Amino acid sequence: MKYDIKDIKLAEKGSKRILWAEKEMSVLKQIRERFLKEKPLKGKKISSCLHITAETANLAIALKGGGAEIYLCASNPLSTQDDVAASLVEHYNIPVFAIKGEDNETYYKHINAVLDIKPQITMDDGADLITTILLGRKDLLRDIIGGTEETTTGVMRLRAMAKCKALAYPVIAVNDALTKHFFDNKYGTGQSSVDGIIRATNILFAGKVVVTAGYGWCGRGFAMRAKGLGAHVIVTEIDHLKAIEATMDGFEVMPMKEAAKKGDIFITLTGSLNVIDGDHFSLMKDGAIVCNSGHFNSEINLKTLRDMSEFVKNVRDFVDEYTLKNDKTIYVLGEGRLINLAAAEGHPASVMDMSFANQALSVQYLVENCVSLENIVYVVPEKLDNEVARLKLNSMGIKIDALTEEQEEYLNSWQSGT
Ligand code: ADE
């Protein structure tokens, strides 16, 4: 079996992490048990480009249990848990091509390695796999029946592909399932980004001014958790509606040029480019901490920061100190890559449970419905989304009411008013 990981001797530690995560992934576990019996993915080859974590390992094990042959590579050069990668290879016979800290060239070499199996299904987190196929490996399109996409940024790229008719096979936007972004993006990113900043710096949030760029689902989650820790949170936005929402949620809203002067900690969660740029760095306080939790490391203009700096040195794991020519220092965490996976362990298993249950059910849906699907971006069918919610609630031991016949009739009628 071919693979490329850091060190196979890390497998025992990785195995413990996979089992620990499994305890919180009860929906995925139920799907895995059904897959083991029914084998709905029998003979299907899946190339998967996800963050290589204990939670992803549980997804891969479920898909393999369903009869698929699955190859994994990382969806970010800095998010791989090397011990988990080792355990997948050693204990589960799942080929992994991912090493934490790999350079860009190796990152793409690994993407190409998982594509060499000629997949029928692609599974992306950020759309690098499908982009690699469309830009240079179109020969693979013959075998592909469909794909899935995990994250907001990836779905944005897919919609751009679909708009210019470049999308060459159907893709299900797992991100857009309610049981994904309501929880993973909000509570997952909220907690794990705070966790990443704290693990990298051991900084106290209470009393700090925290600038959150972007008030989408991820920004909302982060702002909420930073406030909960006692920070004064400022939100920056480009969307009027989200700016009103942030204001009514109790946050101060202002342009980045004003926020730059006030912040102690900055985080970008926008999916956009150069949200923190040269003119912002020059306005920042001495000792400001800057990080990103969006998918790509494009939200902070690090090239400009480097050009503005006299020197850069690493002062702690995941903390680089930039000394500017005006003698101020700015600290950048995790090289501007997603801080929750670079310096911490990503979202907790309990939310990834729902995200990856959607992934598993979406793959089964693609296998069963591929003949009738077009080359467009699909949302996860409502029935599957609801089923994930039902199973999750059930596993949490929470019961809810059901409509009475009378209520159902009332809600489906229009005649009775005041
Ligand atoms: N994205 C964010 N957190 C993650 C995790 N724990 N595993 C996989 N992908 C993630």
CSV table of C-alpha atoms and ligand atoms in Angstrom, one decimal, residues 51 53 55-56 125 340-341 345-347 352 356, ligand 1:
chain,number,residue,atom,x,y,z
A,51,HIS,CA,-8.3,18.0,7.3
A,53,THR,CA,-8.1,14.7,12.1
A,55,GLU,CA,-13.0,13.1,13.3
A,56,THR,CA,-12.1,12.7,9.6
A,125,ASP,CA,-12.9,20.8,1.9
A,340,ASN,CA,-8.2,26.3,15.0
A,341,LEU,CA,-6.5,23.4,13.1
A,345,GLU,CA,-7.4,20.2,17.1
A,346,GLY,CA,-10.2,21.7,15.0
A,347,HIS,CA,-13.8,21.5,15.8
A,352,MET,CA,-18.1,17.2,13.3
A,356,PHE,CA,-19.6,14.1,8.6
B,1,ADE,N1,-12.8,21.3,10.2
B,1,ADE,C1,-12.8,22.0,11.3
B,1,ADE,N2,-12.6,21.1,12.4
B,1,ADE,C2,-12.4,19.9,11.8
B,1,ADE,C3,-12.1,18.6,12.4
B,1,ADE,N3,-12.0,18.5,13.7
B,1,ADE,N4,-12.0,17.6,11.5
B,1,ADE,C4,-12.1,17.8,10.2
B,1,ADE,N5,-12.3,19.0,9.6
B,1,ADE,C5,-12.5,20.0,10.4
